[in-house]
PDB file of C-alpha atoms in Angstrom:
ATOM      1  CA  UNK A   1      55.434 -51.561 -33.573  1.00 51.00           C
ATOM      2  CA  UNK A   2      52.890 -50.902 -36.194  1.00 53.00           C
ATOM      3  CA  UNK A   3      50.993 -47.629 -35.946  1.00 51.00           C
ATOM      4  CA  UNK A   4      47.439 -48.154 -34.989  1.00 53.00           C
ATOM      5  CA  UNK A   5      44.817 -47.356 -38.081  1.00 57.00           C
ATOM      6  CA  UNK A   6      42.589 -44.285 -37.147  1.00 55.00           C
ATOM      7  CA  UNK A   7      38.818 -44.758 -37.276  1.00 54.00           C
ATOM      8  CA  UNK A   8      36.911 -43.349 -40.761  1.00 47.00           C
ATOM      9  CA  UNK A   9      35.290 -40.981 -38.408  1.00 51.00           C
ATOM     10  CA  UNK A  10      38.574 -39.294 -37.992  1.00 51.00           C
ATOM     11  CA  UNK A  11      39.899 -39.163 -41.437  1.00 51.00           C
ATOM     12  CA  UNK A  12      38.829 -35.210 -42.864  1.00 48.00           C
ATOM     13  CA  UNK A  13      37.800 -36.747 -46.260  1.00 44.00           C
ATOM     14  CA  UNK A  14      35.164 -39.197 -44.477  1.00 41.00           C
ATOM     15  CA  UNK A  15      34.294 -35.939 -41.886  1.00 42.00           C
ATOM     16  CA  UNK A  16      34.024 -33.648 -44.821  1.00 48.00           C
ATOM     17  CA  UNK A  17      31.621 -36.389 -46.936  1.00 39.00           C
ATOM     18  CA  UNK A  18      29.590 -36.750 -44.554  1.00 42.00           C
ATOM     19  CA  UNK A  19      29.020 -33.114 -43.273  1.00 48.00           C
ATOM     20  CA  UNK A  20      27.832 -33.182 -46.984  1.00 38.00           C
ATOM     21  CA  UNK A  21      25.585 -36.191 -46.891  1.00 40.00           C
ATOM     22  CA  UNK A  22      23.924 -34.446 -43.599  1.00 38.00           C
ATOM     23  CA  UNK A  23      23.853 -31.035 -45.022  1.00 45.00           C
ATOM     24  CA  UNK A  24      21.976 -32.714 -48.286  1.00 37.00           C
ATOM     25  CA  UNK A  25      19.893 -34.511 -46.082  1.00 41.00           C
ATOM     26  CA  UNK A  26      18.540 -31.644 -44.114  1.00 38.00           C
ATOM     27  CA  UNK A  27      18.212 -29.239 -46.645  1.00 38.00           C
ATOM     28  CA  UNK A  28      17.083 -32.377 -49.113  1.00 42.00           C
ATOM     29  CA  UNK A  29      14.082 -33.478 -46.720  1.00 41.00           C
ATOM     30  CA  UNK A  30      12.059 -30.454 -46.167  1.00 39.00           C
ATOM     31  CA  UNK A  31      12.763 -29.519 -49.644  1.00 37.00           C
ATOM     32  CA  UNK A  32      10.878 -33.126 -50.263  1.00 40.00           C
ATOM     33  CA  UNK A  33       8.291 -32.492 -47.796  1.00 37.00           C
ATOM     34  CA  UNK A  34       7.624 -29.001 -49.005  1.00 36.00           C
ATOM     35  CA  UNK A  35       7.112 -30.245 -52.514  1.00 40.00           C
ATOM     36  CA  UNK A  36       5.014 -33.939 -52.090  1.00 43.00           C
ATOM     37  CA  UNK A  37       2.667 -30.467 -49.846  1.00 39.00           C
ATOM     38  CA  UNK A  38       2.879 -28.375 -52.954  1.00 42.00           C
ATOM     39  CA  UNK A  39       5.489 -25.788 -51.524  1.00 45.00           C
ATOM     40  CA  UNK A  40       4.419 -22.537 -50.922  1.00 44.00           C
ATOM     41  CA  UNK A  41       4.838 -21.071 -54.702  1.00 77.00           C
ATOM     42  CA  UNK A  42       2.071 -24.382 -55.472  1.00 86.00           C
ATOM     43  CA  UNK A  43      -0.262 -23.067 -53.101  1.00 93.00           C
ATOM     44  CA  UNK A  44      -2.907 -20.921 -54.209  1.00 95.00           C
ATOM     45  CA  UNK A  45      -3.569 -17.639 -52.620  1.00 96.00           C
ATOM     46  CA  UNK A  46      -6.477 -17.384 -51.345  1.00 96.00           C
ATOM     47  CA  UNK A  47      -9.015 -14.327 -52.739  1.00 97.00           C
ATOM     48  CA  UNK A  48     -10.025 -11.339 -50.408  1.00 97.00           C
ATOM     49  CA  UNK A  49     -14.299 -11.419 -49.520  1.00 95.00           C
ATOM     50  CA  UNK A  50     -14.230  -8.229 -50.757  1.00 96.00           C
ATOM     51  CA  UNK A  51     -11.789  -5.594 -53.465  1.00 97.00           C
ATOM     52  CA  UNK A  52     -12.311  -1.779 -53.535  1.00 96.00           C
ATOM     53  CA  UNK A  53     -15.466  -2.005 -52.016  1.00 95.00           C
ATOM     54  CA  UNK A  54     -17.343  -4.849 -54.423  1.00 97.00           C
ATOM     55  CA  UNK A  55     -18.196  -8.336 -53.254  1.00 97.00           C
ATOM     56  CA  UNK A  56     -16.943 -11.940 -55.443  1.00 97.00           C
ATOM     57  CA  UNK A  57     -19.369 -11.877 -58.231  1.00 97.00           C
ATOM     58  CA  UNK A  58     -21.496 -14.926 -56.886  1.00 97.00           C
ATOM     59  CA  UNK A  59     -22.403 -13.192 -53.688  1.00 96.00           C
ATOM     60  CA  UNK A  60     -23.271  -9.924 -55.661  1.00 97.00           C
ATOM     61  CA  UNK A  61     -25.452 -11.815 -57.835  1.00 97.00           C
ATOM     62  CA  UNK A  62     -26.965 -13.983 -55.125  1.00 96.00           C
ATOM     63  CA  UNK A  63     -28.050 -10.847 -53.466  1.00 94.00           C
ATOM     64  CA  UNK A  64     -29.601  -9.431 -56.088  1.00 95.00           C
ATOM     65  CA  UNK A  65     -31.658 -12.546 -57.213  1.00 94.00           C
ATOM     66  CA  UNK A  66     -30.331 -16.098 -56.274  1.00 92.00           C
ATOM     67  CA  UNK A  67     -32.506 -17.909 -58.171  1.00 94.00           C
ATOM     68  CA  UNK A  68     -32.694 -16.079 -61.568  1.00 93.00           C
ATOM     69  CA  UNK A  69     -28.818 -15.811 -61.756  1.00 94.00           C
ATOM     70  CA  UNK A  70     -27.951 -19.004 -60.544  1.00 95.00           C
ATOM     71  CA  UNK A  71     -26.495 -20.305 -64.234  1.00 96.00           C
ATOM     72  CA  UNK A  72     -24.529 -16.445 -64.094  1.00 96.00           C
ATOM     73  CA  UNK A  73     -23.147 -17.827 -60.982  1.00 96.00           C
ATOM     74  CA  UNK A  74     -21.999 -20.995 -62.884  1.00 97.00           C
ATOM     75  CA  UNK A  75     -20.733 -19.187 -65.260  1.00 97.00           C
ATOM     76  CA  UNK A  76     -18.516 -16.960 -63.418  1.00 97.00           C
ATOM     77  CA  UNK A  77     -17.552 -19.681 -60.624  1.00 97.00           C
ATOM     78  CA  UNK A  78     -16.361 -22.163 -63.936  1.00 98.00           C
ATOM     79  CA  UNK A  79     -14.706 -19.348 -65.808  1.00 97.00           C
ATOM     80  CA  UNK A  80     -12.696 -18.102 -62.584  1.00 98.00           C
ATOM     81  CA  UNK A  81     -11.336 -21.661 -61.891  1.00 97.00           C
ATOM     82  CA  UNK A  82     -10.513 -22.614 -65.562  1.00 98.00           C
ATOM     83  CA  UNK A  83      -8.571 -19.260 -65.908  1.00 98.00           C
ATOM     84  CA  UNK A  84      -6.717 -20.268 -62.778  1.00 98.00           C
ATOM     85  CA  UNK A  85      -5.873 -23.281 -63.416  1.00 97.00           C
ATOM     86  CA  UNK A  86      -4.653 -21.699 -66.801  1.00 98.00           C
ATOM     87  CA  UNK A  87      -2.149 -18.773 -65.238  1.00 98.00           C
ATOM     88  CA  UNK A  88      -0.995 -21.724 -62.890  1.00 97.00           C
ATOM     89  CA  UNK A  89       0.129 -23.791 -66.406  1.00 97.00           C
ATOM     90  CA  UNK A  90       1.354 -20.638 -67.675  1.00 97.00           C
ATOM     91  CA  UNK A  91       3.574 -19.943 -64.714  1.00 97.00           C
ATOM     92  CA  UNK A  92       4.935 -23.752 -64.490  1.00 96.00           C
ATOM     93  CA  UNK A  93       2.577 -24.415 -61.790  1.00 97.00           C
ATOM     94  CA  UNK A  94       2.559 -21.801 -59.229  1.00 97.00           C
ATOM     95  CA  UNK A  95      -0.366 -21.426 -57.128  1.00 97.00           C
ATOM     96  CA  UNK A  96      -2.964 -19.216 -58.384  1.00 98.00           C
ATOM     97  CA  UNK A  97      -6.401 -17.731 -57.809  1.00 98.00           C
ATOM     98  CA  UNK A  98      -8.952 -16.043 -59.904  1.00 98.00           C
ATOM     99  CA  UNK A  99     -11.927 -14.255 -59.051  1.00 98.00           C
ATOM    100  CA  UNK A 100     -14.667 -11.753 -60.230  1.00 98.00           C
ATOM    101  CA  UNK A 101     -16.029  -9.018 -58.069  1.00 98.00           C
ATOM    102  CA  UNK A 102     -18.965  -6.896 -58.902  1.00 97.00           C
ATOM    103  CA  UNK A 103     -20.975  -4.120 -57.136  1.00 96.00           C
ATOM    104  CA  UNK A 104     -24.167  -4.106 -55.451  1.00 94.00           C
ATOM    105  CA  UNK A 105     -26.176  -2.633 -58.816  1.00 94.00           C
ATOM    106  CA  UNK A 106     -23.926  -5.071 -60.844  1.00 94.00           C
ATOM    107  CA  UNK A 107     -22.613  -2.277 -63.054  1.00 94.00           C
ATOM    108  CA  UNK A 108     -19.160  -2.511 -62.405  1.00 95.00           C
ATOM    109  CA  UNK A 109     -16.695  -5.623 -62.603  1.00 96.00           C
ATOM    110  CA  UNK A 110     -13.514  -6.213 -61.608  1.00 97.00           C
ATOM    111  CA  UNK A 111     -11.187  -9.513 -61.920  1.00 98.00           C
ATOM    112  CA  UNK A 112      -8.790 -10.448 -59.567  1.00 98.00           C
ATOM    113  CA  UNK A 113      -5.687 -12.614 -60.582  1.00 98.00           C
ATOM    114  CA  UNK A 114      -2.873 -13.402 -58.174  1.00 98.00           C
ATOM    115  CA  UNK A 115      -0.011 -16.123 -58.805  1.00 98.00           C
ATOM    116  CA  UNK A 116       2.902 -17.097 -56.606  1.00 97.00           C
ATOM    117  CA  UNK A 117       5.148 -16.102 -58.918  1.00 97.00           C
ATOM    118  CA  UNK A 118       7.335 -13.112 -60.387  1.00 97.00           C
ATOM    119  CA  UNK A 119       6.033 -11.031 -64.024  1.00 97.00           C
ATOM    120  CA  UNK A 120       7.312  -9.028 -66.228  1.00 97.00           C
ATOM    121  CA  UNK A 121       6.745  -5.716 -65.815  1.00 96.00           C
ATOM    122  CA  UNK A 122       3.876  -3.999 -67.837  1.00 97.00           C
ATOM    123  CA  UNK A 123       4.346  -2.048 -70.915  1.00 97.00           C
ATOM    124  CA  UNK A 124       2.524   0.440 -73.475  1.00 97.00           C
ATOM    125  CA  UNK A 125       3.082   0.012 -77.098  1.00 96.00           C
ATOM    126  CA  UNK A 126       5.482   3.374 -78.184  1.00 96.00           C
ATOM    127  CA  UNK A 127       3.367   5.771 -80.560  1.00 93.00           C
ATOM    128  CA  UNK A 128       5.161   8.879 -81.836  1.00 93.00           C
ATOM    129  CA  UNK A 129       2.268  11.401 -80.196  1.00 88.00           C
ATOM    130  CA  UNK A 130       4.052  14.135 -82.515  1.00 88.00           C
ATOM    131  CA  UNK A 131       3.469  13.093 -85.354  1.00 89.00           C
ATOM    132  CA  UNK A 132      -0.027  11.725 -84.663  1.00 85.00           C
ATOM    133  CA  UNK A 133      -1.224  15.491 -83.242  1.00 85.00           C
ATOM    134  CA  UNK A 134      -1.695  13.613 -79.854  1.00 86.00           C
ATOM    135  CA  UNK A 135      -1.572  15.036 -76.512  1.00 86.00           C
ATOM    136  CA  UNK A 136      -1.170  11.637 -74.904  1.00 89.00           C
ATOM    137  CA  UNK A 137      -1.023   8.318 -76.058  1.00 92.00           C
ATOM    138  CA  UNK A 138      -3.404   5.846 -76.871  1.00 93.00           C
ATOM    139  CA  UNK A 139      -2.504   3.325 -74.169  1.00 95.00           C
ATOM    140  CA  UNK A 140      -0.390   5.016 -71.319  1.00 96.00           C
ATOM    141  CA  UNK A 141       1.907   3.447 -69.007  1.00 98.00           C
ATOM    142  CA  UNK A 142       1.418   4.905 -65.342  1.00 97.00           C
ATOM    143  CA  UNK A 143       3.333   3.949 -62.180  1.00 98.00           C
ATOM    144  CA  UNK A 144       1.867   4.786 -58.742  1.00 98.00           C
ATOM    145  CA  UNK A 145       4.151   3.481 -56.167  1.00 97.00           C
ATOM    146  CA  UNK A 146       5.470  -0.114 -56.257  1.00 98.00           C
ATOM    147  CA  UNK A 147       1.923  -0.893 -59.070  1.00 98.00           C
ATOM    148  CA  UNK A 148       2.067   0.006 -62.781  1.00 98.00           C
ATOM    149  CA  UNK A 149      -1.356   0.366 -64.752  1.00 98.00           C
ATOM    150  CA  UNK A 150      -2.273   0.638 -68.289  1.00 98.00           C
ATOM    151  CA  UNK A 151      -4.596   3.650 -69.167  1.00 97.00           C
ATOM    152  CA  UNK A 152      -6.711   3.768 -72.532  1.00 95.00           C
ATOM    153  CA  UNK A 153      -7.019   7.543 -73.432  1.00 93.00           C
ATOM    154  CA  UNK A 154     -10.203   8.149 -75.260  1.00 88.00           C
ATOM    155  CA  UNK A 155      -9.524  11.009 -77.539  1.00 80.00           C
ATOM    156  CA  UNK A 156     -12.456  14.057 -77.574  1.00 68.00           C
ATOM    157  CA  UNK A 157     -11.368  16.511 -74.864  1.00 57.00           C
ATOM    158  CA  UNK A 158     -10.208  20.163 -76.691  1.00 60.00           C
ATOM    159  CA  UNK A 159      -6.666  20.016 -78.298  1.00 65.00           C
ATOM    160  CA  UNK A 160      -7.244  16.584 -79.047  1.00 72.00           C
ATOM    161  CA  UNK A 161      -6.594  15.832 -75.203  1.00 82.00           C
ATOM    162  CA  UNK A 162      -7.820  12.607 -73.605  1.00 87.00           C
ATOM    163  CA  UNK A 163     -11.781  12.774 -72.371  1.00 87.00           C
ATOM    164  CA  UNK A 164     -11.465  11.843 -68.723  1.00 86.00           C
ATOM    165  CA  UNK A 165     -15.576  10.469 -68.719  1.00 87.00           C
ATOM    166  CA  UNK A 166     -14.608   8.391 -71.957  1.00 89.00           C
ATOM    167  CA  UNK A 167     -10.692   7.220 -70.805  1.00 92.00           C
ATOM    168  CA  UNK A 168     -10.671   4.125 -68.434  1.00 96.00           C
ATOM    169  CA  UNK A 169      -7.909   1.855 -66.804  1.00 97.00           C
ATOM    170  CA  UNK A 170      -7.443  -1.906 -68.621  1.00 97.00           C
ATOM    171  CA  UNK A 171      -5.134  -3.413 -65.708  1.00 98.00           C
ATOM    172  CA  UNK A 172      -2.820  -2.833 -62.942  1.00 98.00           C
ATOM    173  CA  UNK A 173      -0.231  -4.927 -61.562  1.00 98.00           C
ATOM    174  CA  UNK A 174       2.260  -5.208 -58.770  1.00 98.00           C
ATOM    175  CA  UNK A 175       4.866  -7.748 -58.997  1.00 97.00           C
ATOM    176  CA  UNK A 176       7.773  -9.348 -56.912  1.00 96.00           C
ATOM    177  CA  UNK A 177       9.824 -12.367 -56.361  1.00 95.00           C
ATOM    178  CA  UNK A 178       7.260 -14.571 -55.274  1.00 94.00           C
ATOM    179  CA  UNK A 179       3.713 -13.132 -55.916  1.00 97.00           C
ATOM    180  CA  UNK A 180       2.268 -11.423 -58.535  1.00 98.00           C
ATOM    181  CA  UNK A 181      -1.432  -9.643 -58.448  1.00 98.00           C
ATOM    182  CA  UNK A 182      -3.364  -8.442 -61.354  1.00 98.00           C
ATOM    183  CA  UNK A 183      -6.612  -6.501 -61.520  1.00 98.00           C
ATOM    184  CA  UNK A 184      -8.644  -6.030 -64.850  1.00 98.00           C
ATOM    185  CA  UNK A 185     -11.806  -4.025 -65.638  1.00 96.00           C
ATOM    186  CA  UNK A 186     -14.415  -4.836 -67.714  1.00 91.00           C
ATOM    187  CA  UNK A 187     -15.530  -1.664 -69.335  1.00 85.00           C
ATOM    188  CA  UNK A 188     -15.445   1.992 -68.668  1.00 90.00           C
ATOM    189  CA  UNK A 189     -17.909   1.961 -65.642  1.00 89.00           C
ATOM    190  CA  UNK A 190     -16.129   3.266 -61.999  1.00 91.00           C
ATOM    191  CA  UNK A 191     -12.554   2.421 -63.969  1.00 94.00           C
ATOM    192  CA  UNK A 192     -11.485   6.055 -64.452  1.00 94.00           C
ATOM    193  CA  UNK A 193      -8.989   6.801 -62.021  1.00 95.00           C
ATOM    194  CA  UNK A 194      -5.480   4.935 -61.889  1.00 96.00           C
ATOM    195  CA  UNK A 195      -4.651   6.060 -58.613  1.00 97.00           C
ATOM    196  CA  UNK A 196      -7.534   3.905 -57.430  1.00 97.00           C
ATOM    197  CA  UNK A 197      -7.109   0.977 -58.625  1.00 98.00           C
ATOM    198  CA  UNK A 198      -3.884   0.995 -57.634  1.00 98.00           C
ATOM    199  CA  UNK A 199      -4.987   1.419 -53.897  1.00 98.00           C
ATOM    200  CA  UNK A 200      -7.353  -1.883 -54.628  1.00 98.00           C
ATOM    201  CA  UNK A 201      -4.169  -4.290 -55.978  1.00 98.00           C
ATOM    202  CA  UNK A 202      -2.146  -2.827 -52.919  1.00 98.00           C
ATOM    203  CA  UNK A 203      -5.667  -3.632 -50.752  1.00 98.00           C
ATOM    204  CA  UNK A 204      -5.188  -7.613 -52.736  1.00 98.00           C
ATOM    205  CA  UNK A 205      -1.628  -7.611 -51.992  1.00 98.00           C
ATOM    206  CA  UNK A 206      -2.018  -7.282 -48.843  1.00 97.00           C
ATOM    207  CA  UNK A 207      -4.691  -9.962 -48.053  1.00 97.00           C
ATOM    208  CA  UNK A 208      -4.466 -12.741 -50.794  1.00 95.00           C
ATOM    209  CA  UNK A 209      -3.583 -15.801 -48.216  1.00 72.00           C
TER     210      UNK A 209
END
């Protein structure tokens, strides 16, 4: 009596290929979906309304004189989305955002740049301070917490110490596996204290969408 063929359905090879096929399938799909959507690491974040206390650069202005800094406006609103979509190339098309904030007197300028994405961490050129007869640096690497900001020490203080009314902050970062938020200065203006501006990337951190 001839023994009676088991279905493919039974066999373990057949069960095994197609718990694969499924497994592909559902991991494959939303994978698709998430991509043909532009996934979150292709969405931009989305900038705070306001950053340490100053308001996006084209409400600042607007406030101070719509009409007579209307082409500043254009300015800064073109500039902010070229340099986005420029980090966004740089980082193989992770989301990104860009965006200047300014005070209310328009004095002091900050630029905020966030990408889905991890950095590198930040770095200051090495300079032998002993043999240069310098207390500090020229650019100093300080790390406040989970951020890491670049300090330019303005020689003229006694000893050949920094001046703290002449040394400013260039940039701080904080960085992690899928997000990474910069903020520059633009000058020496309100950009004195580290410590600070690290509490306004943690503040962007926090609330880039």
């Amino acid at each position: 009596m001839p023994v009676p063929r088991r279905p493919l359905t039974a066999r373990p090879v057949v069960v095994g290929l197609i718990g694969v096929l499924v497994g592909a399938f559902l991991v494959g799909v939303p994978w698709l979906v998430l991509s043909l959507l532009g996934g979150p690491s292709g969405q931009a974040p989305t900038a705070p309304a306001n950053l340490g206390g100053l308001r996006r650069a084209e409400e600042a202005i607007a406030k101070v004189d719509a009409v007579r800094g209307k082409a500043s406006i254009d300015r800064i609103t073109k500039t902010d989305q070229e340099t986005a979509a420029r980090v966004s190339a740089a980082y193989d098309g992770a989301g990104a955002v860009v965006q200047e904030y300014q005070d209310e007197r328009l004095s002091r300028t900050l630029q905020l740049i966030a990408v889905r994405a991890p950095s590198p961490e930040l770095f200051a050129p090495y300079e032998d301070v002993q043999a240069l007869r310098e207390a500090k640096p020229g650019t100093e690497l300080v790390r406040i917490g989970a951020v890491q900001c670049l300090l330019h020490n303005t020689r003229g203080g006694p000893g050949n110490d920094p001046d703290p009314a002449l040394s400013f902050v260039t940039n701080c970062q904080r960085t992690g596996p899928g997000l990474t938020v910069t903020v520059r200065t633009n000058g020496i203006e309100g950009n004195h204290d580290p410590q600070e501006l690290a509490g306004i990337v943690e503040q962007a951190w926090r609330e880039v969408g």
